[in-house]
Short mmCIF file of C-alpha atoms and ligand atoms in Angstrom, two decimals:
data_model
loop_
_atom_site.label_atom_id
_atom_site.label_comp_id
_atom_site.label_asym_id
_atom_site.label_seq_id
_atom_site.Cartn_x
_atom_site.Cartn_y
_atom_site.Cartn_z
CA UNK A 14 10.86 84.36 6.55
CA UNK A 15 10.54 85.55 10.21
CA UNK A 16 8.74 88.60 9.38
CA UNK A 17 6.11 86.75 7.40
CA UNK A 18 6.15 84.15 9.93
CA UNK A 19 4.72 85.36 13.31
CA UNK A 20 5.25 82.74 15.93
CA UNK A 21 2.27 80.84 16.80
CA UNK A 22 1.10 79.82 20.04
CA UNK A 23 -0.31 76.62 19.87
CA UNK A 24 -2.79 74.94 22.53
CA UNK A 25 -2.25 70.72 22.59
CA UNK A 26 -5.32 69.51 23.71
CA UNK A 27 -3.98 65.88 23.84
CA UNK A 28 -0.65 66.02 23.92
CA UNK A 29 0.16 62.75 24.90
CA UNK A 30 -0.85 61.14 22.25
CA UNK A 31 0.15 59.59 18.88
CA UNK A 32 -0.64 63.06 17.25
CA UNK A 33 0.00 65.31 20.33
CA UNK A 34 3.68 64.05 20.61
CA UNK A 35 4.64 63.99 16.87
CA UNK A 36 2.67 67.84 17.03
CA UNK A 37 5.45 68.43 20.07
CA UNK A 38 8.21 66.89 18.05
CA UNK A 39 7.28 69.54 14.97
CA UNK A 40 7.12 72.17 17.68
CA UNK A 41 10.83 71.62 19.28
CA UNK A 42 12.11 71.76 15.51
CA UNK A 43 10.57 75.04 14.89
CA UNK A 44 11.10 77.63 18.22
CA UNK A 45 11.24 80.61 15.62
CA UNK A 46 7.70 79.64 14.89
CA UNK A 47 5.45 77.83 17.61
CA UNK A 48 5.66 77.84 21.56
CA UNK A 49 3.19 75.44 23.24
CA UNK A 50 1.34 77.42 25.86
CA UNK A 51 -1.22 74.62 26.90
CA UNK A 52 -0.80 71.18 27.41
CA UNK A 53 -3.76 68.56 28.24
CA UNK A 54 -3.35 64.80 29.11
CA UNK A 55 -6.10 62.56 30.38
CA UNK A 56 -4.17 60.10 32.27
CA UNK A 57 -0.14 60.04 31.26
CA UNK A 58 1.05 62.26 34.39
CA UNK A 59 4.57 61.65 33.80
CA UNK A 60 4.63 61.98 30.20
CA UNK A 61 2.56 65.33 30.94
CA UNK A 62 4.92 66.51 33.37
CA UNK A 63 8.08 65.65 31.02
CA UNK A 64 6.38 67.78 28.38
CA UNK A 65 5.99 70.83 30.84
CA UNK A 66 9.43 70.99 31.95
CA UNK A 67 10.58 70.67 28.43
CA UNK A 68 8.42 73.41 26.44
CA UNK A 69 7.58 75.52 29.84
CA UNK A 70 4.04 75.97 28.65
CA UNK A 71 1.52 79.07 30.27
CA UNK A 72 -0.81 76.23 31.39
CA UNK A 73 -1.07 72.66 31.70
CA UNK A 74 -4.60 70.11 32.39
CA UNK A 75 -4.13 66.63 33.98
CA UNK A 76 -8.08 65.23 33.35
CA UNK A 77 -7.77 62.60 36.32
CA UNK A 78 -8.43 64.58 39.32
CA UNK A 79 -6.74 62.10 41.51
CA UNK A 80 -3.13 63.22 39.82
CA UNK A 81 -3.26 66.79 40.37
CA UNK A 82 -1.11 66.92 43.51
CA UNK A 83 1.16 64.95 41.54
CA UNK A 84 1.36 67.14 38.76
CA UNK A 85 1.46 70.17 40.52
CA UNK A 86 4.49 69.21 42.71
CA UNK A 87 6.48 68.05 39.85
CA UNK A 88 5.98 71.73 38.11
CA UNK A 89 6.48 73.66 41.95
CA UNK A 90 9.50 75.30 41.19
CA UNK A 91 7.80 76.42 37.64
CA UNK A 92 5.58 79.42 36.56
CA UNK A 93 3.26 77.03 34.82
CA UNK A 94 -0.55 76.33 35.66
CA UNK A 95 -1.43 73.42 36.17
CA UNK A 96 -5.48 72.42 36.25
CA UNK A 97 -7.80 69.16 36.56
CA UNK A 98 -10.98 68.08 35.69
CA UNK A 99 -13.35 67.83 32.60
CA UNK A 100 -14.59 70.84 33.52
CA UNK A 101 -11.25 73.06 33.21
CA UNK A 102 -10.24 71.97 29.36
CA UNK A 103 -13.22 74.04 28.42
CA UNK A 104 -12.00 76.95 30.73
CA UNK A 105 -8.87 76.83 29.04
CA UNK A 106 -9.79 76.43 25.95
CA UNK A 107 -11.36 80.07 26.29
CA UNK A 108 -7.90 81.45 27.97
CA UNK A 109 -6.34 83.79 25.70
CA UNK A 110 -2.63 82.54 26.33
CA UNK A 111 -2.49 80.76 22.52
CA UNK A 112 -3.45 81.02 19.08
CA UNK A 113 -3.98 77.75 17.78
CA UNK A 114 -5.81 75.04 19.27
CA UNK A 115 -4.56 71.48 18.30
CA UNK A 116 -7.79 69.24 18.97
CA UNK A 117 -6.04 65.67 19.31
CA UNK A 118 -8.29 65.07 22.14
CA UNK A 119 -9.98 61.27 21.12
CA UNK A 120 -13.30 60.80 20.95
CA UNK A 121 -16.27 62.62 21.76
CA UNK A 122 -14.55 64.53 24.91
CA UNK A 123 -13.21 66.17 22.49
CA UNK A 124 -16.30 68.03 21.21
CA UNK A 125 -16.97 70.54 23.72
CA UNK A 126 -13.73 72.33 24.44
CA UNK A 127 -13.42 72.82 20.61
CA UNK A 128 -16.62 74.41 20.75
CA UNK A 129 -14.98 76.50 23.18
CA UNK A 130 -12.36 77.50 21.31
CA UNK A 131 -14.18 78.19 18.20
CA UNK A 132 -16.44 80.47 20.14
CA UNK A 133 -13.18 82.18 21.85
CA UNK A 134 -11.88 83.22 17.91
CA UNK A 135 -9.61 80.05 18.09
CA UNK A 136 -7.85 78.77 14.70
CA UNK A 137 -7.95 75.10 15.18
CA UNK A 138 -6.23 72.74 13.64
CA UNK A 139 -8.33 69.70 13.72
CA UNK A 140 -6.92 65.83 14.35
CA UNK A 141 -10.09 65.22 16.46
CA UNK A 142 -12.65 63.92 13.74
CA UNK A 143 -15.25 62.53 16.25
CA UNK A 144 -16.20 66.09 16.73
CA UNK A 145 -17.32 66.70 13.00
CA UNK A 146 -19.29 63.29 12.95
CA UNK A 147 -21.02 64.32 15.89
CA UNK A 148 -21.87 68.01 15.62
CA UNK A 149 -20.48 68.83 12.07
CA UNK A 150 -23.27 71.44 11.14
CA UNK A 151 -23.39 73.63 14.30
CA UNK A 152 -19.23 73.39 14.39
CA UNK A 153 -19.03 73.95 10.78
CA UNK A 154 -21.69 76.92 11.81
CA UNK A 155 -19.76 78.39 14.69
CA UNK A 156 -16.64 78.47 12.91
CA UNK A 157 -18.20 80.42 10.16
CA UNK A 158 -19.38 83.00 12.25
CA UNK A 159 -16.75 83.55 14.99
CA UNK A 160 -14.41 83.70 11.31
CA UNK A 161 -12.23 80.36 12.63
CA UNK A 162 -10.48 78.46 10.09
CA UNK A 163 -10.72 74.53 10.38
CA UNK A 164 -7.54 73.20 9.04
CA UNK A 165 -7.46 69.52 8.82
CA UNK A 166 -4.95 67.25 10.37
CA UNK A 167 -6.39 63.86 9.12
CA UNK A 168 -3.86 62.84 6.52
CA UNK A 169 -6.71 62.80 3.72
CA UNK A 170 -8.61 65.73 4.58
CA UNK A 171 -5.35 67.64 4.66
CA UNK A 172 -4.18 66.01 1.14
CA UNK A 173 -8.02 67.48 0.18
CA UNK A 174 -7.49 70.61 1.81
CA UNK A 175 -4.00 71.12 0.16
CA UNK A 176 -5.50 70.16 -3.33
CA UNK A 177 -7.91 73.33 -3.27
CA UNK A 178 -5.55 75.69 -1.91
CA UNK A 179 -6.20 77.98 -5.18
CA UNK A 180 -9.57 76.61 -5.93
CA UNK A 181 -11.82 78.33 -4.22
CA UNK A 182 -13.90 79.64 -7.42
CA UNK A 183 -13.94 75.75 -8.55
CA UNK A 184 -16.88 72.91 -7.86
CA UNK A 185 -15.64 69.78 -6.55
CA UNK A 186 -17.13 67.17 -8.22
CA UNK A 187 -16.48 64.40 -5.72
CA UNK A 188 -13.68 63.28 -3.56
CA UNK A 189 -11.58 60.05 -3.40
CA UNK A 190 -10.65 59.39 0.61
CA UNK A 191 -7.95 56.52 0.24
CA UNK A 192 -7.65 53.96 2.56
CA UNK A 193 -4.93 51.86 3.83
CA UNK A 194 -7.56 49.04 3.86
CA UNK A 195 -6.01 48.60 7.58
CA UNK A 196 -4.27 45.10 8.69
CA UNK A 197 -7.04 42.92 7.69
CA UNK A 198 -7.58 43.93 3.76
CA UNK A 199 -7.90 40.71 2.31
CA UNK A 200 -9.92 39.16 4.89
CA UNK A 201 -13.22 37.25 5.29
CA UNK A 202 -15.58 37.14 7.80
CA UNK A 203 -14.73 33.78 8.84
CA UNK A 204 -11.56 34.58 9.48
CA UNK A 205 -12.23 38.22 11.51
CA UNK A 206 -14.59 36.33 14.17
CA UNK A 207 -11.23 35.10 15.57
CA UNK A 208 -8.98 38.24 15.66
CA UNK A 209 -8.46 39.80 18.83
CA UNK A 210 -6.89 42.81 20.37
CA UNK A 211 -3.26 42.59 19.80
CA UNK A 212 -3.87 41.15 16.25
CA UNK A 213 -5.83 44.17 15.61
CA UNK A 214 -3.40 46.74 16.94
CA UNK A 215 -0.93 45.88 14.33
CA UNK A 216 -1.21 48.54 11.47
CA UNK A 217 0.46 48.11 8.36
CA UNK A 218 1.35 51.50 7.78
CA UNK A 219 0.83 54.19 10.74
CA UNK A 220 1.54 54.12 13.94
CA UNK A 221 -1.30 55.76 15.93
CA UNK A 222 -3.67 55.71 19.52
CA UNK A 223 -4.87 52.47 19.86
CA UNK A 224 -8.74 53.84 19.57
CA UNK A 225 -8.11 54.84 15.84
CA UNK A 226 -6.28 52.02 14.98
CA UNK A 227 -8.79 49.81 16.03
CA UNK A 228 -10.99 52.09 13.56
CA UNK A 229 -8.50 51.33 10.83
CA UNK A 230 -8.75 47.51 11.05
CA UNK A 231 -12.83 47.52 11.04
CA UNK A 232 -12.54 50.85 8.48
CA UNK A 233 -14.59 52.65 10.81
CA UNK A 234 -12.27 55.30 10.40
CA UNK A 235 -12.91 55.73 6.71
CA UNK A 236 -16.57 55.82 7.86
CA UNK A 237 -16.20 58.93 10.14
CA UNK A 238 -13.30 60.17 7.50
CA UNK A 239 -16.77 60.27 5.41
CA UNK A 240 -18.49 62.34 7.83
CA UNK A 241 -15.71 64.84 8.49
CA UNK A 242 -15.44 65.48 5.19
CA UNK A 243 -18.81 66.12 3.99
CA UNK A 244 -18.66 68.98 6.99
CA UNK A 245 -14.96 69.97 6.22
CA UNK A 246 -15.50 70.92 2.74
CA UNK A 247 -19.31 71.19 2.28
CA UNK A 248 -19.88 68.24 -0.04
CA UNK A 249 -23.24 66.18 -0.40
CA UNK A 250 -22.74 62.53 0.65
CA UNK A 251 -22.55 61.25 -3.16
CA UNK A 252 -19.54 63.28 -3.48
CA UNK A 253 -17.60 61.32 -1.63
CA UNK A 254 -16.23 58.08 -2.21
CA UNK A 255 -13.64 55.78 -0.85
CA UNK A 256 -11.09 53.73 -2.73
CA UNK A 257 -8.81 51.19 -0.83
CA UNK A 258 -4.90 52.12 -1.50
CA UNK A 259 -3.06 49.48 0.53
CA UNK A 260 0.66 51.60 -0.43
CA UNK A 261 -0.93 54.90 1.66
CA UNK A 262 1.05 57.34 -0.83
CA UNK A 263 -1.60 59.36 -2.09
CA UNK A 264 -3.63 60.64 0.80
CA UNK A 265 -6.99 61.73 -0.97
CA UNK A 266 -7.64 63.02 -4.13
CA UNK A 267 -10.27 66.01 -5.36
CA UNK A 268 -11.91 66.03 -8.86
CA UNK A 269 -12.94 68.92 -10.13
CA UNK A 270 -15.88 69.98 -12.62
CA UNK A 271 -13.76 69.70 -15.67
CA UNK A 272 -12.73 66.08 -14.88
CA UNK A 273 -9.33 66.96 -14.00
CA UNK A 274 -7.94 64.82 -10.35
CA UNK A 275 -5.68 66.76 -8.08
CA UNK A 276 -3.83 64.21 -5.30
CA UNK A 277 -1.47 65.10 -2.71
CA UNK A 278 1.26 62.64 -1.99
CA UNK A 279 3.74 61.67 0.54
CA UNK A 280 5.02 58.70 2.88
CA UNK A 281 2.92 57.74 5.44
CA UNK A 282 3.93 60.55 8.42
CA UNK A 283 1.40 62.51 10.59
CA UNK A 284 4.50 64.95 11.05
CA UNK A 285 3.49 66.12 7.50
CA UNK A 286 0.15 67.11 8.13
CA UNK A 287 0.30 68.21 11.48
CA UNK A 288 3.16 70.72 10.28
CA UNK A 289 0.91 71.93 7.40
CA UNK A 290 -2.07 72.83 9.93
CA UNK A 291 0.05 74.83 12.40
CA UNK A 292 2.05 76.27 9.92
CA UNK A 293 -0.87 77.43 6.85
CA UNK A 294 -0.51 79.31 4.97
CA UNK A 295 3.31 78.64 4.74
CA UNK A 296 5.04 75.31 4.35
CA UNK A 297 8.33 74.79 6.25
CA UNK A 298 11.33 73.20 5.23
CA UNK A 299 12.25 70.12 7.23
CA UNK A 300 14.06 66.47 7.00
CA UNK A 301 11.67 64.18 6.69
CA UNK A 302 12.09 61.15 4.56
CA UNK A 303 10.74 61.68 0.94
CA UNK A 304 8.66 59.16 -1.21
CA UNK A 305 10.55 57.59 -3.83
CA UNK A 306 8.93 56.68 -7.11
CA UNK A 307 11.43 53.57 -7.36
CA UNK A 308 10.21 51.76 -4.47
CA UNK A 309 7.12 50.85 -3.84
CA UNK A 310 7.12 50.55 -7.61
CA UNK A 311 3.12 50.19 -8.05
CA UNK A 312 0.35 52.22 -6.51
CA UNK A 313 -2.74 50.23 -6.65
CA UNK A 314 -6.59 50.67 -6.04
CA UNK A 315 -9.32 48.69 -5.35
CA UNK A 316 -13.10 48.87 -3.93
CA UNK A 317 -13.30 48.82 -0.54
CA UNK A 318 -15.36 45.05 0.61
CA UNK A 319 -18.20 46.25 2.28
CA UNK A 320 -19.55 42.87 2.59
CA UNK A 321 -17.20 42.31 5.10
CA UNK A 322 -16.66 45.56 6.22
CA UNK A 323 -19.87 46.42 7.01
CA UNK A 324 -19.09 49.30 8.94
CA UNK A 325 -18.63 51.07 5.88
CA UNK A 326 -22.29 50.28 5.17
CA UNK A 327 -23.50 52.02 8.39
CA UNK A 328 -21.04 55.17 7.89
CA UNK A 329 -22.62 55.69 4.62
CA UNK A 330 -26.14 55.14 6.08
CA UNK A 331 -25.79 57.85 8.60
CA UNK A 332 -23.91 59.80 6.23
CA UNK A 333 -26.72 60.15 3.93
CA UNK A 334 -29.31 60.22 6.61
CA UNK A 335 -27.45 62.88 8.74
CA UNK A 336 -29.39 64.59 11.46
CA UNK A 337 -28.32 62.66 14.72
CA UNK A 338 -27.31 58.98 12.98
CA UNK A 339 -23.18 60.24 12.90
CA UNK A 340 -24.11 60.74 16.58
CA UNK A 341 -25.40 57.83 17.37
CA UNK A 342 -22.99 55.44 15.37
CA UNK A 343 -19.54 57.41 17.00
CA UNK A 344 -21.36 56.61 20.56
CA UNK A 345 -21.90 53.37 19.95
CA UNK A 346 -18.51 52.72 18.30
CA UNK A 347 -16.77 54.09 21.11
CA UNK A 348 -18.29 51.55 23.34
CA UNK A 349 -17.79 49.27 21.24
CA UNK A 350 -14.01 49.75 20.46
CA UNK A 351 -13.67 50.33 24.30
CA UNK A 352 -15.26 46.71 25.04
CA UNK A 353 -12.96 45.19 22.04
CA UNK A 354 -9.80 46.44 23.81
CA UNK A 355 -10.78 45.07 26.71
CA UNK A 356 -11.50 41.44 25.29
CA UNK A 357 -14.96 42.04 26.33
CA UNK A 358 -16.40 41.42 22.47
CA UNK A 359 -15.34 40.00 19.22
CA UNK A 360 -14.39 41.93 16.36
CA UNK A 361 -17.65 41.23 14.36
CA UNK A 362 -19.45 42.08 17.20
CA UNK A 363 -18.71 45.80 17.14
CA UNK A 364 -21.00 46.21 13.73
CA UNK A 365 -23.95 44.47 15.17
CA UNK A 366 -23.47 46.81 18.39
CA UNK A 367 -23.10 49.62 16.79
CA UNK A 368 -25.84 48.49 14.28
CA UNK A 369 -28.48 47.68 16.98
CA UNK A 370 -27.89 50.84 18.69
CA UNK A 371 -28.67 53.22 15.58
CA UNK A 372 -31.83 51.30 15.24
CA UNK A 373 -33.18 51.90 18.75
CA UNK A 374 -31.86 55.46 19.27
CA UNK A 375 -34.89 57.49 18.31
CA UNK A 376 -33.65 59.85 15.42
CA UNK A 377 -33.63 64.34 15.21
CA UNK A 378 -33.48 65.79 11.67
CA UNK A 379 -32.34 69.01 13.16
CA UNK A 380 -30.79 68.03 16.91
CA UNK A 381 -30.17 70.96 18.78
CA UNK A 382 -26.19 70.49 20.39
CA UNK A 383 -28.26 69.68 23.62
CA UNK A 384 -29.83 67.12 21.75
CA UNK A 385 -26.64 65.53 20.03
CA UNK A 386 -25.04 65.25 23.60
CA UNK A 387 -28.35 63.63 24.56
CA UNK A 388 -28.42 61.43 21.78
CA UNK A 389 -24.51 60.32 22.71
CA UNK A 390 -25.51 59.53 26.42
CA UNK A 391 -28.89 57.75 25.30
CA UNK A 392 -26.21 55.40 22.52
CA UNK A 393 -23.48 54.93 25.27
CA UNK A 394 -26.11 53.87 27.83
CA UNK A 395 -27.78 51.51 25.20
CA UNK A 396 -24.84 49.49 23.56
CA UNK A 397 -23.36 49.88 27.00
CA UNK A 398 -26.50 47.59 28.41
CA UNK A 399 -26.51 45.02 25.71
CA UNK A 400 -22.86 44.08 26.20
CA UNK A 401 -23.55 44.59 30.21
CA UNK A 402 -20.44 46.82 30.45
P1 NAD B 1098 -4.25 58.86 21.52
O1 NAD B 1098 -5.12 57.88 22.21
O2 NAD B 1098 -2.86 58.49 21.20
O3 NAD B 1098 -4.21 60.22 22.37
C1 NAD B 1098 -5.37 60.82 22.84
C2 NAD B 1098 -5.06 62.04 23.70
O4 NAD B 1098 -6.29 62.51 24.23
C3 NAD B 1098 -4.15 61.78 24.89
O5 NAD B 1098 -3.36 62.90 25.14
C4 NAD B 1098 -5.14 61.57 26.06
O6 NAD B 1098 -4.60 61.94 27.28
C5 NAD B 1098 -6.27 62.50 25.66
N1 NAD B 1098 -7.58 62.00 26.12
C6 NAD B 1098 -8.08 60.75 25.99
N2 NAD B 1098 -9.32 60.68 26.52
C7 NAD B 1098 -9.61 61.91 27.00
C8 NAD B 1098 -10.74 62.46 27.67
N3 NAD B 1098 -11.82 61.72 27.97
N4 NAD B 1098 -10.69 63.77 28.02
C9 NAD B 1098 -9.61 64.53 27.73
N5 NAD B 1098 -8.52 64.04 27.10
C10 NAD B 1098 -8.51 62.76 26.74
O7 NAD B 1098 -5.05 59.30 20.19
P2 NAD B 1098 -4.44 59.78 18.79
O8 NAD B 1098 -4.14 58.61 17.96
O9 NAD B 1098 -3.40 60.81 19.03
O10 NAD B 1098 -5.74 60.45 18.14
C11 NAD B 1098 -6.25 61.69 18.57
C12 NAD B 1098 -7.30 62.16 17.59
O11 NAD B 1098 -6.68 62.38 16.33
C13 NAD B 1098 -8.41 61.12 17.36
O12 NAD B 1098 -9.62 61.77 17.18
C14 NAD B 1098 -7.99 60.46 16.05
O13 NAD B 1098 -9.08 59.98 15.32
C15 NAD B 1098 -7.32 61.60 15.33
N6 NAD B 1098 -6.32 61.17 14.35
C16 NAD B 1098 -5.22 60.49 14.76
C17 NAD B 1098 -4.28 60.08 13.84
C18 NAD B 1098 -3.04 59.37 14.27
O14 NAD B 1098 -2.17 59.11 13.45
N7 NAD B 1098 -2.89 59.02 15.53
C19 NAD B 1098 -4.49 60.33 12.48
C20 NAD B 1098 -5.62 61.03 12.09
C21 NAD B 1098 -6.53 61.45 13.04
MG1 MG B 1099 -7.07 59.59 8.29
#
């Protein structure tokens, strides 16, 4: 196995997170195949510095200027780097210390040093969907030509990217994203107006940033899962559709030409996922708990309620309009989500943001990536006025 197995250095752009520290965790299990060599944290100095001592990366980023000092007396008697600043995640993205950029950076920030890394010959293995929604042609584009292979992290685009390992002759004749249906599935709008932040942190089945799981409870998140996917795997908006699996088992589902449905299953674990990106081609034995088909004994479906869910509705719309509407509708649901978790709006009131903002936003068929960050300032400063943040 070693021979075929070249150790990997891996880049964790977000490493503090929900999907940086279960990446880390897959890391420590594996030192015959990965070393982290950059680590990046926006805020969490002390988790950051933990992570340092304990994987002795090439090169670590704290975002926050005003912790640098910090940072860079903790790691004094080490050979590591340490940097700060925005600027300087896009400088190391380009460093040529690793192999395999994780991008589990949140949010729109995430966008540009993935560019980087794309243009630097990077493999990435992609957790950061935002950056598909945004710019999903020219990164889709980039990666072409600098040769880069995108391998999903998302649970579903991974079970989608696992079902056409094989199939690359085949058409696809549409996708099935599942969807947990998140920890209000069931629920009217009468009864959303009241929910509030800690309500709404609560997911049924994963356990993740509080950004995404805020997604997952308005189904945002199957919205931009939409998005990523149409750019992942090249699909026209009708081929994708969404069906609400509250049991999260299967993770997505591809069927092909002939009629035949390919679905990749599992329990509910990022570990899964993030292993399969940093490891592809090769799976890797490990200990994780394994689905059993005794318990839960029923797998069921339904149509997602886009009555209530009406971001769902506005995904769809910007799917199918494309140009700069994904843009526009991450910016403004970034706000939004931002001023939720801060008590600042309701729950219902994050649609009618983000709806207002994609109809004053002016919209580009063919946005240049100057325009798309344009376009994301113009939607922040907009939704940001209306709810006087
Ligand atoms: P998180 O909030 O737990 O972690 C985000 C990481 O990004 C942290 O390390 C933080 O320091 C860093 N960060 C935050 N803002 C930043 C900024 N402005 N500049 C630079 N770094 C910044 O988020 P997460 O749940 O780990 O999600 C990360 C990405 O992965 C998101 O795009 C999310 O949609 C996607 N994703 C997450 C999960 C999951 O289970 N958590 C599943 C699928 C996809
Ligand atoms: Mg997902």
């Amino acid at each position: 196995m070693s021979n075929s197995f070249p150790i990997k250095r891996i880049a964790l752009f977000g490493s503090t997170g929900s999907i940086g520290t279960q990446a880390l965790e897959v890391i420590a299990a594996n030192p015959d195949k990965f070393t982290a060599e950059v680590l990046t944290a926006q805020n969490n100095d002390e988790l950051l510095i933990k992570q340092a001592l304990q994987f002795n990366p090439n090169v670590v980023v704290i975002g926050d200027e005003r912790k640098y000092q910090k940072v860079k007396a903790a790691l004094a008697s080490t050979d590591v780097k340490v940097f700060s600043g925005e600027q300087s995640l896009e400088e190391v993205a380009a460093m040529d210390c690793y192999d395999m950029m994780l991008a589990a950076i949140v949010g729109f920030a995430g966008l540009r040093p993935t560019l980087k890394a794309i243009e630097h010959g990077k493999a990435i293995a992609l957790a950061n969907k935002e950056t598909l929604v945004v710019a999903g042609d020219i990164v889709m584009h980039k990666a072409v030509e600098n040769r880069v292979p995108i391998i999903p992290v998302d649970s579903e685009h991974s079970a989608i990217f696992q079902c056409l390992v094989g199939e690359t002759r085949n058409r696809i004749e549409k996708i099935v994203l599942t969807a947990s249906g998140g920890p209000f599935l069931g629920k009217k709008p009468n009864y959303l107006v009241n929910v509030k932040r800690d309500h709404a942190l609560q997911h049924p089945n994963w356990n993740m940033g509080a950004k995404i799981t805020i997604d997952s409870a308005t189904l945002m998140n199957k919205g931009l899962e939409m998005i990523e996917a149409k750019w992942l795997f090249n699909l026209k908006p009708e081929q994708v559709q969404v069906m609400v699996h509250p049991q999260s088992i299967i993770h997505s589902m591809v069927q092909f030409e002939d009629g035949s449905i390919k679905a990749q299953m599992g329990l509910p674990d990022m570990k899964l996922p993030i292993q399969y990106a940093l490891a592809f081609p090769h799976r890797i034995a490990n200990e994780f708990p394994r689905y059993d088909f005794r318990k839960p004994a029923q797998l069921s479906f339904e149509e997602p309620d886009i009555k209530t869910f009406r971001n769902l509705v506005l995904a769809t719309d910007s799917l199918f309009k494309g140009g700069n509407l994904p843009c526009i509708l991450n910016a403004a649901n970034e706000i939004a989500v931002y001023a939720f978790l801060r008590n600042r709006i309701g729950f219902l009131d994050m649609t009618d943001l983000i709806e207002r903002t994609m109809e004053q936003v002016p919209f580009i068929d063919k946005p240049t990536l100057e325009e798309y960050f344009d376009s994301d300032a113009e939607a922040r400063n907009f939704a940001a006025s209306i709810i006087k943040l």
